[in-house]
Amino acid sequence: MASVTGLEGVVAAETEIGNVDGERGHLVYRGYWAKDLAVSRGFEETAYLLWYGQLPGERELAALKGRLAAARVLPDELRRLLDALPAGLPMMGVLQAAAAALADGAEPAWPPRADQAERMTALVPGIIAYRHRALQGLAPVEPDAELDHAANYLYMLTGRRPEPDHARALTAYLVLGMEHGMNASTFAGRVALSTQAGLYPAVSAAIGAMGGPLHGGAPSEVIAMLEAIGTPDRAEPWLRDVLERGGRLMGSGHRIYKTVDPRAEALRAVTRGLTGDDPAFALALHVEETATRLLAEYKPGRRLHTNVEFFAAAIMKAIALPTALFTPTFTAARVVGWTAHMLEQAGHNRIFRPQSRYVGPLPAASEQLL
């Protein structure tokens, strides 16, 4: 009997939320190309699409922005929890504890509701910023209702209004990070939700899965490569040296996408429009173009293309985001997709109950007991 370890290729659910086609390089959010949404739409618009099934009109968008802005303020009890957590607890553990704590028993756990999805999404950036600043001995920065989701996140982290280019690039990254099919964390969230545990505990389960290095790992190796290259004129000799030694260029190739990663394609387009004002974006774009050309030369026929982690690293470097916040920031995006899947799961819920195949030893034969 063939092994099904890891459930790879097994269909666990039907969904209308997102579609990933690695062979064709397609990523679709509810009938829209994700790369087009990242270039032409904002965080709030795309979140509305995933939650409610259609892009918002002006009134719906304004109302959603107002609700998200109002929900950004951390409740006092949540601040006390964040202050009480051990200083050595990683940020993903902090987020997991905070998500679980939002289920305070004051409201029924089932069924999950869209306003809970909105609240969870609004609070995650503030939780990250509050905890990060506290560990640095800095006072918290209260949210600014005039800023959109990405810009407000950067503002709460630093206390300064971000450069428009940085906010725009981060918005594109967050849009592209919202949804990616039945990945490990989305599956974990849907499994937990299927038990009628409630949305907040299910998000906590998804965060736990995201925290593993095989899933939500940060693009720190790409940043190290960009920093080692330093200037555009060093790109080709540095990259050639790595390839001549049989090394791997960080940020190239993808387990799912066998052609161009559509998320990288969108971030490339956004980055190209920002290179005039930020040398970090200009360097990343030059390195990417050089790496693509050299990979075709050294590894013909391998279909190696720049993946989303490459441009994610460029954005994180440009906005000076600490390495410890890479995966939490990814989480601030993916919480939209998780909660959309949870709302969908609740609509036709059936508890996940797969079977395992026992391959251990059997007890010795014995007479039947009377």
XYZ file of N, CA, C and O in Angstrom, residues 6 48 71 136 214 275 304 346 354 370:
40
model
N 2.540 12.641 5.431
C 2.567 14.059 5.093
C 1.336 14.546 4.355
O 1.173 15.743 4.152
N -11.161 42.187 2.524
C -12.609 42.161 2.332
C -12.982 41.092 1.303
O -13.943 40.331 1.487
N -10.561 48.693 16.037
C -10.189 47.444 16.708
C -8.694 47.338 16.975
O -8.255 46.375 17.614
N 12.417 46.424 24.192
C 13.466 47.430 24.014
C 13.410 48.524 25.075
O 14.185 49.478 25.024
N 10.131 25.077 9.069
C 9.845 24.517 7.746
C 8.673 25.213 7.064
O 8.418 24.995 5.881
N 12.384 52.014 -7.120
C 13.852 52.002 -7.087
C 14.472 53.376 -7.136
O 15.628 53.556 -6.750
N 14.779 27.579 -12.715
C 15.002 28.243 -11.433
C 14.711 29.736 -11.578
O 15.319 30.423 -12.391
N -16.758 26.695 8.740
C -17.950 26.693 9.588
C -19.227 26.590 8.766
O -20.254 26.104 9.263
N -8.917 12.058 10.143
C -8.219 11.084 9.287
C -7.807 9.866 10.094
O -7.831 9.870 11.326
N -11.656 -16.522 28.747
C -13.051 -16.915 28.960
C -13.746 -15.895 29.842
O -13.168 -15.289 30.717
